[in-house]
Amino acid sequence: MTMSSLFTPRPIGFARTPFKETAHVPKGLGTKHEANGTLEILPEFEAGLKDIEGFSHLFVLWMFDRSEGFELLGAPPGEEIAHGVFATRSPFRPNPIALTVVELLKREGTLLHVHGVDMLDGTPILDIKPYLSSIPAESLRRGWLDEAEKRRAAKS
Amino acid sequence: MTMSSLFTPRPIGFARTPFKETAHVPKGLGTKHEANGTLEILPEFEAGLKDIEGFSHLFVLWMFDRSEGFELLGAPPGEEIAHGVFATRSPFRPNPIALTVVELLKREGTLLHVHGVDMLDGTPILDIKPYLSSIPAESLRRGWLDEAEKRRAAKS
């Protein structure tokens, strides 16, 4: 193992979503992801899905496969102030890994029908994990995002 | 890009935790992670931390760098029944990526002091993202985990 190559990522499947282009994915402050999609898991990984249907929500780790390079500072869509990449969901990350929480609607063999997708159609999926617990809403502080939403509300 | 090499993962930093060996990490049903640790971000990525201190909780993506290979089916610690790897937090995954939610206690330059670590000391960190929202507890179903906890409670 070298520092420049920790492991070799491989797709465990691909996402089917309504979004053919980046411009189609809802973005910006307060966006809710309400689209349905399908996670098509490769047949050789099907055994790894055993008992997944018992979970209402899943973490999906996927690859920003249509983003090149990374930017340590950037202003998210709809936000005028630049923030650090680790304080945003920017696709331009040192490791181009994305994380989405989806609701599992139904499993059919290697197909996971899910609600709440925000990735492009054809996106490689790296991992799926059960969503086990939540931070209580009253314990969450959301930094620049809360402030940006307040600024936007004050303008409208 | 080939199917077998989506991108080249690199560490953005390393975790300092009280756990020098796998056996030291609290595991099993109902485990709460109460240990404090430090995420030491590499100096070249420091700009990416701007404004992160505004968030109370962070997603930390890290690498299971001391696990070899993967198992599609396995019984988690304290559980007698095998489940699919994508329905567990097993370290033996096709892509050895782990996800932990931590509470951010304090930032000092490139050091993030956090609560709730469960990774080994020296673990490579791949990414950090702000924790923005939670699924309401009443909407969560936790599949085999709820059932396993009930079985254990019935035994004791």
mmCIF file of C-alpha atoms in Angstrom:
data_model
loop_
_atom_site.group_PDB
_atom_site.id
_atom_site.type_symbol
_atom_site.label_atom_id
_atom_site.label_comp_id
_atom_site.label_asym_id
_atom_site.label_seq_id
_atom_site.Cartn_x
_atom_site.Cartn_y
_atom_site.Cartn_z
ATOM 1 C CA MET A 1 0.000 0.000 0.000
ATOM 2 C CA THR A 2 1.320 3.399 -0.932
ATOM 3 C CA MET A 3 0.040 6.727 0.325
ATOM 4 C CA SER A 4 -1.212 7.567 -3.153
ATOM 5 C CA SER A 5 -3.279 4.399 -3.603
ATOM 6 C CA LEU A 6 -5.096 3.190 -0.517
ATOM 7 C CA PHE A 7 -7.334 0.718 -2.342
ATOM 8 C CA THR A 8 -8.912 0.211 -5.736
ATOM 9 C CA PRO A 9 -12.516 1.383 -5.807
ATOM 10 C CA ARG A 10 -14.903 -0.711 -7.860
ATOM 11 C CA PRO A 11 -18.607 -0.255 -8.607
ATOM 12 C CA ILE A 12 -20.988 -2.573 -6.756
ATOM 13 C CA GLY A 13 -23.727 -1.349 -9.101
ATOM 14 C CA PHE A 14 -25.137 1.683 -10.867
ATOM 15 C CA ALA A 15 -27.920 4.152 -10.128
ATOM 16 C CA ARG A 16 -30.866 4.629 -12.455
ATOM 17 C CA THR A 17 -32.326 8.081 -11.893
ATOM 18 C CA PRO A 18 -34.371 10.686 -13.802
ATOM 19 C CA PHE A 19 -31.304 12.965 -14.029
ATOM 20 C CA LYS A 20 -29.403 12.718 -17.329
ATOM 21 C CA GLU A 21 -27.435 15.948 -16.802
ATOM 22 C CA THR A 22 -26.050 17.811 -13.805
ATOM 23 C CA ALA A 23 -28.377 20.740 -14.551
ATOM 24 C CA HIS A 24 -31.379 18.455 -13.952
ATOM 25 C CA VAL A 25 -30.468 17.586 -10.359
ATOM 26 C CA PRO A 26 -32.291 19.868 -7.892
ATOM 27 C CA LYS A 27 -29.678 21.968 -6.090
ATOM 28 C CA GLY A 28 -29.278 24.848 -3.711
ATOM 29 C CA LEU A 29 -30.407 25.872 -0.272
ATOM 30 C CA GLY A 30 -33.352 24.004 1.145
ATOM 31 C CA THR A 31 -33.604 21.583 -1.776
ATOM 32 C CA LYS A 32 -35.581 18.454 -0.989
ATOM 33 C CA HIS A 33 -34.782 15.355 -2.984
ATOM 34 C CA GLU A 34 -38.089 13.726 -3.856
ATOM 35 C CA ALA A 35 -37.152 11.714 -6.934
ATOM 36 C CA ASN A 36 -37.426 7.957 -7.106
ATOM 37 C CA GLY A 37 -34.732 5.813 -8.654
ATOM 38 C CA THR A 38 -33.283 2.337 -8.707
ATOM 39 C CA LEU A 39 -29.974 1.053 -7.427
ATOM 40 C CA GLU A 40 -29.012 -1.792 -9.761
ATOM 41 C CA ILE A 41 -26.581 -3.983 -7.864
ATOM 42 C CA LEU A 42 -24.269 -6.215 -9.879
ATOM 43 C CA PRO A 43 -25.256 -9.899 -9.716
ATOM 44 C CA GLU A 44 -21.967 -10.944 -8.083
ATOM 45 C CA PHE A 45 -22.831 -8.798 -5.036
ATOM 46 C CA GLU A 46 -26.476 -9.896 -4.648
ATOM 47 C CA ALA A 47 -25.767 -12.060 -1.584
ATOM 48 C CA GLY A 48 -24.605 -8.921 0.195
ATOM 49 C CA LEU A 49 -28.162 -7.550 0.074
ATOM 50 C CA LYS A 50 -29.591 -10.244 2.393
ATOM 51 C CA ASP A 51 -31.928 -8.672 4.985
ATOM 52 C CA ILE A 52 -31.516 -5.157 3.615
ATOM 53 C CA GLU A 53 -35.282 -4.936 3.073
ATOM 54 C CA GLY A 54 -35.748 -4.624 6.849
ATOM 55 C CA PHE A 55 -34.259 -1.135 6.833
ATOM 56 C CA SER A 56 -36.354 1.901 5.972
ATOM 57 C CA HIS A 57 -33.385 4.108 5.070
ATOM 58 C CA LEU A 58 -29.958 3.475 3.588
ATOM 59 C CA PHE A 59 -26.713 5.347 3.221
ATOM 60 C CA VAL A 60 -25.576 5.183 -0.393
ATOM 61 C CA LEU A 61 -21.931 5.945 -1.113
ATOM 62 C CA TRP A 62 -21.361 6.762 -4.760
ATOM 63 C CA MET A 63 -18.809 8.336 -7.010
ATOM 64 C CA PHE A 64 -18.910 11.819 -8.523
ATOM 65 C CA ASP A 65 -17.804 10.245 -11.801
ATOM 66 C CA ARG A 66 -18.499 13.338 -13.899
ATOM 67 C CA SER A 67 -16.517 15.826 -11.794
ATOM 68 C CA GLU A 68 -12.876 16.547 -12.555
ATOM 69 C CA GLY A 69 -10.380 17.583 -9.894
ATOM 70 C CA PHE A 70 -11.074 19.264 -6.590
ATOM 71 C CA GLU A 71 -11.471 22.764 -5.154
ATOM 72 C CA LEU A 72 -10.734 23.371 -1.471
ATOM 73 C CA LEU A 73 -12.934 26.492 -1.438
ATOM 74 C CA GLY A 74 -16.156 27.050 -3.305
ATOM 75 C CA ALA A 75 -19.570 28.689 -3.095
ATOM 76 C CA PRO A 76 -22.434 26.182 -3.288
ATOM 77 C CA PRO A 77 -25.310 26.878 -5.735
ATOM 78 C CA GLY A 78 -27.445 29.739 -4.447
ATOM 79 C CA GLU A 79 -24.833 30.821 -1.910
ATOM 80 C CA GLU A 80 -22.574 33.825 -2.453
ATOM 81 C CA ILE A 81 -19.934 32.959 0.156
ATOM 82 C CA ALA A 82 -17.169 30.411 -0.395
ATOM 83 C CA HIS A 83 -16.843 27.635 2.184
ATOM 84 C CA GLY A 84 -14.347 24.836 2.647
ATOM 85 C CA VAL A 85 -15.064 21.710 0.637
ATOM 86 C CA PHE A 86 -15.366 19.654 3.859
ATOM 87 C CA ALA A 87 -18.122 22.026 5.043
ATOM 88 C CA THR A 88 -20.137 21.504 1.831
ATOM 89 C CA ARG A 89 -21.444 18.734 -0.406
ATOM 90 C CA SER A 90 -19.416 20.002 -3.392
ATOM 91 C CA PRO A 91 -18.655 17.334 -6.031
ATOM 92 C CA PHE A 92 -15.088 18.672 -6.365
ATOM 93 C CA ARG A 93 -13.521 16.754 -3.464
ATOM 94 C CA PRO A 94 -10.045 15.245 -2.942
ATOM 95 C CA ASN A 95 -11.778 11.835 -2.920
ATOM 96 C CA PRO A 96 -14.826 12.137 -5.213
ATOM 97 C CA ILE A 97 -17.125 10.161 -2.904
ATOM 98 C CA ALA A 98 -20.730 11.262 -2.378
ATOM 99 C CA LEU A 99 -23.173 10.252 0.339
ATOM 100 C CA THR A 100 -26.951 10.216 0.018
ATOM 101 C CA VAL A 101 -29.568 8.976 2.466
ATOM 102 C CA VAL A 102 -32.408 7.294 0.596
ATOM 103 C CA GLU A 103 -35.618 5.607 1.665
ATOM 104 C CA LEU A 104 -35.825 1.970 0.583
ATOM 105 C CA LEU A 105 -39.222 1.418 -1.036
ATOM 106 C CA LYS A 106 -38.841 -2.152 -2.263
ATOM 107 C CA ARG A 107 -36.251 -4.744 -3.167
ATOM 108 C CA GLU A 108 -36.612 -6.948 -6.218
ATOM 109 C CA GLY A 109 -33.591 -9.228 -6.398
ATOM 110 C CA THR A 110 -30.643 -7.029 -7.316
ATOM 111 C CA LEU A 111 -32.845 -3.941 -7.724
ATOM 112 C CA LEU A 112 -33.359 -1.528 -4.858
ATOM 113 C CA HIS A 113 -36.194 0.885 -5.528
ATOM 114 C CA VAL A 114 -35.483 4.005 -3.512
ATOM 115 C CA HIS A 115 -36.821 7.489 -2.832
ATOM 116 C CA GLY A 116 -34.670 10.598 -2.533
ATOM 117 C CA VAL A 117 -32.023 10.123 -5.217
ATOM 118 C CA ASP A 118 -29.833 13.074 -6.198
ATOM 119 C CA MET A 119 -27.226 11.399 -8.379
ATOM 120 C CA LEU A 120 -26.973 11.334 -12.162
ATOM 121 C CA ASP A 121 -28.284 8.395 -14.132
ATOM 122 C CA GLY A 122 -25.560 5.772 -14.527
ATOM 123 C CA THR A 123 -23.612 6.815 -11.427
ATOM 124 C CA PRO A 124 -21.326 4.101 -9.993
ATOM 125 C CA ILE A 125 -22.339 2.974 -6.515
ATOM 126 C CA LEU A 126 -19.500 2.180 -4.114
ATOM 127 C CA ASP A 127 -21.288 0.983 -0.994
ATOM 128 C CA ILE A 128 -24.621 0.702 0.768
ATOM 129 C CA LYS A 129 -24.982 0.756 4.551
ATOM 130 C CA PRO A 130 -28.002 0.592 6.840
ATOM 131 C CA TYR A 131 -29.077 3.898 8.372
ATOM 132 C CA LEU A 132 -29.231 2.991 12.048
ATOM 133 C CA SER A 133 -29.787 6.133 14.055
ATOM 134 C CA SER A 134 -30.207 9.874 13.830
ATOM 135 C CA ILE A 135 -28.883 12.859 15.691
ATOM 136 C CA PRO A 136 -31.914 14.495 17.347
ATOM 137 C CA ALA A 137 -32.893 17.607 15.378
ATOM 138 C CA GLU A 138 -32.561 19.787 18.488
ATOM 139 C CA SER A 139 -28.891 18.768 18.816
ATOM 140 C CA LEU A 140 -27.904 19.762 15.281
ATOM 141 C CA ARG A 141 -26.101 22.971 14.357
ATOM 142 C CA ARG A 142 -25.855 23.537 10.611
ATOM 143 C CA GLY A 143 -23.326 26.378 10.412
ATOM 144 C CA TRP A 144 -23.227 28.467 7.258
ATOM 145 C CA LEU A 145 -26.286 26.676 5.905
ATOM 146 C CA ASP A 146 -28.585 28.009 8.634
ATOM 147 C CA GLU A 147 -27.119 31.475 8.149
ATOM 148 C CA ALA A 148 -27.511 31.337 4.361
ATOM 149 C CA GLU A 149 -31.122 30.251 4.698
ATOM 150 C CA LYS A 150 -31.799 33.131 7.092
ATOM 151 C CA ARG A 151 -30.198 35.618 4.675
ATOM 152 C CA ARG A 152 -32.324 34.278 1.854
ATOM 153 C CA ALA A 153 -35.501 34.438 3.940
ATOM 154 C CA ALA A 154 -34.725 38.050 4.915
ATOM 155 C CA LYS A 155 -34.442 38.990 1.219
ATOM 156 C CA SER A 156 -37.743 37.470 0.146
ATOM 157 C CA MET B 1 -11.256 5.186 -16.469
ATOM 158 C CA THR B 2 -11.634 1.432 -16.268
ATOM 159 C CA MET B 3 -14.295 -0.453 -14.367
ATOM 160 C CA SER B 4 -11.683 -1.791 -11.977
ATOM 161 C CA SER B 5 -10.238 1.598 -11.036
ATOM 162 C CA LEU B 6 -12.788 4.373 -10.641
ATOM 163 C CA PHE B 7 -10.428 6.785 -8.916
ATOM 164 C CA THR B 8 -7.352 6.772 -6.736
ATOM 165 C CA PRO B 9 -8.221 7.218 -3.058
ATOM 166 C CA ARG B 10 -5.821 9.308 -1.022
ATOM 167 C CA PRO B 11 -5.822 10.184 2.682
ATOM 168 C CA ILE B 12 -6.864 13.733 3.579
ATOM 169 C CA GLY B 13 -5.603 13.036 7.089
ATOM 170 C CA PHE B 14 -5.417 10.446 9.842
ATOM 171 C CA ALA B 15 -7.445 9.700 12.957
ATOM 172 C CA ARG B 16 -5.908 9.735 16.426
ATOM 173 C CA THR B 17 -8.013 7.565 18.715
ATOM 174 C CA PRO B 18 -7.600 5.554 21.937
ATOM 175 C CA PHE B 19 -7.931 2.280 19.968
ATOM 176 C CA LYS B 20 -4.619 0.661 19.079
ATOM 177 C CA GLU B 21 -6.132 -2.729 18.205
ATOM 178 C CA THR B 22 -9.423 -3.915 16.742
ATOM 179 C CA ALA B 23 -10.238 -5.704 20.003
ATOM 180 C CA HIS B 24 -10.235 -2.340 21.800
ATOM 181 C CA VAL B 25 -13.024 -0.812 19.704
ATOM 182 C CA PRO B 26 -16.421 -1.194 21.419
ATOM 183 C CA LYS B 27 -18.560 -3.482 19.232
ATOM 184 C CA GLY B 28 -21.840 -5.317 19.144
ATOM 185 C CA LEU B 29 -25.513 -4.609 19.551
ATOM 186 C CA GLY B 30 -26.413 -1.358 21.200
ATOM 187 C CA THR B 31 -22.817 -0.136 21.471
ATOM 188 C CA LYS B 32 -22.510 3.582 22.020
ATOM 189 C CA HIS B 33 -19.346 5.257 20.842
ATOM 190 C CA GLU B 34 -18.329 7.716 23.544
ATOM 191 C CA ALA B 35 -14.599 8.050 22.894
ATOM 192 C CA ASN B 36 -12.952 11.313 21.969
ATOM 193 C CA GLY B 37 -10.329 11.538 19.258
ATOM 194 C CA THR B 38 -8.691 13.896 16.826
ATOM 195 C CA LEU B 39 -8.901 14.076 13.064
ATOM 196 C CA GLU B 40 -5.510 15.336 11.907
ATOM 197 C CA ILE B 41 -6.024 16.845 8.479
ATOM 198 C CA LEU B 42 -2.987 17.154 6.222
ATOM 199 C CA PRO B 43 -1.755 20.756 5.860
ATOM 200 C CA GLU B 44 -2.393 20.840 2.099
ATOM 201 C CA PHE B 45 -6.122 20.352 2.747
ATOM 202 C CA GLU B 46 -6.502 22.898 5.569
ATOM 203 C CA ALA B 47 -8.302 25.453 3.367
ATOM 204 C CA GLY B 48 -11.041 22.874 2.860
ATOM 205 C CA LEU B 49 -11.944 23.118 6.560
ATOM 206 C CA LYS B 50 -13.127 26.743 6.331
ATOM 207 C CA ASP B 51 -16.423 27.209 8.232
ATOM 208 C CA ILE B 52 -16.562 23.595 9.374
ATOM 209 C CA GLU B 53 -16.657 24.764 13.000
ATOM 210 C CA GLY B 54 -20.247 25.913 12.487
ATOM 211 C CA PHE B 55 -21.454 22.312 12.290
ATOM 212 C CA SER B 56 -22.185 20.298 15.402
ATOM 213 C CA HIS B 57 -21.878 16.913 13.688
ATOM 214 C CA LEU B 58 -19.839 15.577 10.790
ATOM 215 C CA PHE B 59 -19.850 12.539 8.574
ATOM 216 C CA VAL B 60 -16.353 11.037 8.493
ATOM 217 C CA LEU B 61 -15.549 8.669 5.635
ATOM 218 C CA TRP B 62 -12.518 6.555 6.385
ATOM 219 C CA MET B 63 -10.787 3.436 5.215
ATOM 220 C CA PHE B 64 -10.844 0.023 6.855
ATOM 221 C CA ASP B 65 -7.096 -0.160 6.253
ATOM 222 C CA ARG B 66 -6.546 -3.183 8.473
ATOM 223 C CA SER B 67 -9.221 -5.426 6.909
ATOM 224 C CA GLU B 68 -8.330 -7.772 4.051
ATOM 225 C CA GLY B 69 -10.837 -8.806 1.394
ATOM 226 C CA PHE B 70 -14.607 -8.894 1.670
ATOM 227 C CA GLU B 71 -17.378 -11.259 2.759
ATOM 228 C CA LEU B 72 -20.847 -10.867 1.288
ATOM 229 C CA LEU B 73 -22.430 -12.632 4.276
ATOM 230 C CA GLY B 74 -21.393 -12.406 7.888
ATOM 231 C CA ALA B 75 -22.702 -12.344 11.452
ATOM 232 C CA PRO B 76 -21.868 -9.118 13.293
ATOM 233 C CA PRO B 77 -20.311 -9.312 16.789
ATOM 234 C CA GLY B 78 -22.926 -10.476 19.296
ATOM 235 C CA GLU B 79 -25.318 -11.647 16.579
ATOM 236 C CA GLU B 80 -25.762 -15.314 15.655
ATOM 237 C CA ILE B 81 -27.427 -14.789 12.275
ATOM 238 C CA ALA B 82 -25.515 -13.912 9.085
ATOM 239 C CA HIS B 83 -26.678 -10.847 7.182
ATOM 240 C CA GLY B 84 -25.641 -9.319 3.878
ATOM 241 C CA VAL B 85 -22.644 -7.013 4.072
ATOM 242 C CA PHE B 86 -24.760 -4.086 2.790
ATOM 243 C CA ALA B 87 -27.158 -4.602 5.724
ATOM 244 C CA THR B 88 -24.300 -4.381 8.257
ATOM 245 C CA ARG B 89 -21.321 -2.212 9.151
ATOM 246 C CA SER B 90 -18.876 -5.077 8.565
ATOM 247 C CA PRO B 91 -15.306 -3.991 7.743
ATOM 248 C CA PHE B 92 -15.084 -6.676 5.042
ATOM 249 C CA ARG B 93 -16.730 -4.738 2.194
ATOM 250 C CA PRO B 94 -16.126 -4.691 -1.588
ATOM 251 C CA ASN B 95 -14.988 -1.084 -1.124
ATOM 252 C CA PRO B 96 -13.434 -0.834 2.365
ATOM 253 C CA ILE B 97 -15.021 2.535 3.156
ATOM 254 C CA ALA B 98 -16.420 3.238 6.626
ATOM 255 C CA LEU B 99 -18.787 5.972 7.757
ATOM 256 C CA THR B 100 -18.970 7.437 11.251
ATOM 257 C CA VAL B 101 -21.011 10.354 12.535
ATOM 258 C CA VAL B 102 -19.000 12.347 15.076
ATOM 259 C CA GLU B 103 -19.697 15.435 17.136
ATOM 260 C CA LEU B 104 -17.268 18.271 16.436
ATOM 261 C CA LEU B 105 -16.020 19.602 19.773
ATOM 262 C CA LYS B 106 -13.404 22.076 18.609
ATOM 263 C CA ARG B 107 -11.217 22.960 15.666
ATOM 264 C CA GLU B 108 -7.593 23.983 16.123
ATOM 265 C CA GLY B 109 -6.105 24.655 12.690
ATOM 266 C CA THR B 110 -5.790 21.276 11.009
ATOM 267 C CA LEU B 111 -6.966 19.403 14.113
ATOM 268 C CA LEU B 112 -10.615 18.488 14.567
ATOM 269 C CA HIS B 113 -11.339 17.359 18.111
ATOM 270 C CA VAL B 114 -14.348 15.065 17.924
ATOM 271 C CA HIS B 115 -16.560 12.855 20.079
ATOM 272 C CA GLY B 116 -17.814 9.421 19.065
ATOM 273 C CA VAL B 117 -14.845 7.878 17.260
ATOM 274 C CA ASP B 118 -14.866 4.149 16.507
ATOM 275 C CA MET B 119 -11.875 3.798 14.204
ATOM 276 C CA LEU B 120 -8.405 2.531 15.001
ATOM 277 C CA ASP B 121 -5.583 4.933 15.768
ATOM 278 C CA GLY B 122 -3.809 5.931 12.564
ATOM 279 C CA THR B 123 -6.796 5.259 10.289
ATOM 280 C CA PRO B 124 -6.688 7.113 6.943
ATOM 281 C CA ILE B 125 -9.511 9.619 6.533
ATOM 282 C CA LEU B 126 -10.992 9.929 3.038
ATOM 283 C CA ASP B 127 -13.545 12.683 3.402
ATOM 284 C CA ILE B 128 -15.478 14.853 5.841
ATOM 285 C CA LYS B 129 -18.950 16.189 5.144
ATOM 286 C CA PRO B 130 -21.344 18.305 7.190
ATOM 287 C CA TYR B 131 -24.227 16.406 8.806
ATOM 288 C CA LEU B 132 -27.198 18.444 7.628
ATOM 289 C CA SER B 133 -30.365 16.636 8.603
ATOM 290 C CA SER B 134 -31.735 13.548 10.264
ATOM 291 C CA ILE B 135 -34.464 11.070 9.532
ATOM 292 C CA PRO B 136 -37.012 11.449 12.345
ATOM 293 C CA ALA B 137 -36.617 8.540 14.774
ATOM 294 C CA GLU B 138 -40.262 7.563 14.335
ATOM 295 C CA SER B 139 -39.689 7.042 10.592
ATOM 296 C CA LEU B 140 -36.758 4.649 11.011
ATOM 297 C CA ARG B 141 -36.995 0.880 10.673
ATOM 298 C CA ARG B 142 -33.816 -0.936 11.672
ATOM 299 C CA GLY B 143 -34.485 -4.456 10.354
ATOM 300 C CA TRP B 144 -32.438 -7.301 11.818
ATOM 301 C CA LEU B 145 -30.891 -4.976 14.383
ATOM 302 C CA ASP B 146 -34.208 -4.290 16.137
ATOM 303 C CA GLU B 147 -34.982 -8.006 16.060
ATOM 304 C CA ALA B 148 -31.565 -8.964 17.413
ATOM 305 C CA GLU B 149 -31.890 -6.455 20.244
ATOM 306 C CA LYS B 150 -35.306 -7.872 21.118
ATOM 307 C CA ARG B 151 -33.925 -11.425 21.144
ATOM 308 C CA ARG B 152 -31.097 -10.343 23.404
ATOM 309 C CA ALA B 153 -33.455 -8.505 25.753
ATOM 310 C CA ALA B 154 -35.712 -11.580 25.968
ATOM 311 C CA LYS B 155 -32.711 -13.699 27.017
ATOM 312 C CA SER B 156 -31.550 -11.414 29.793
#
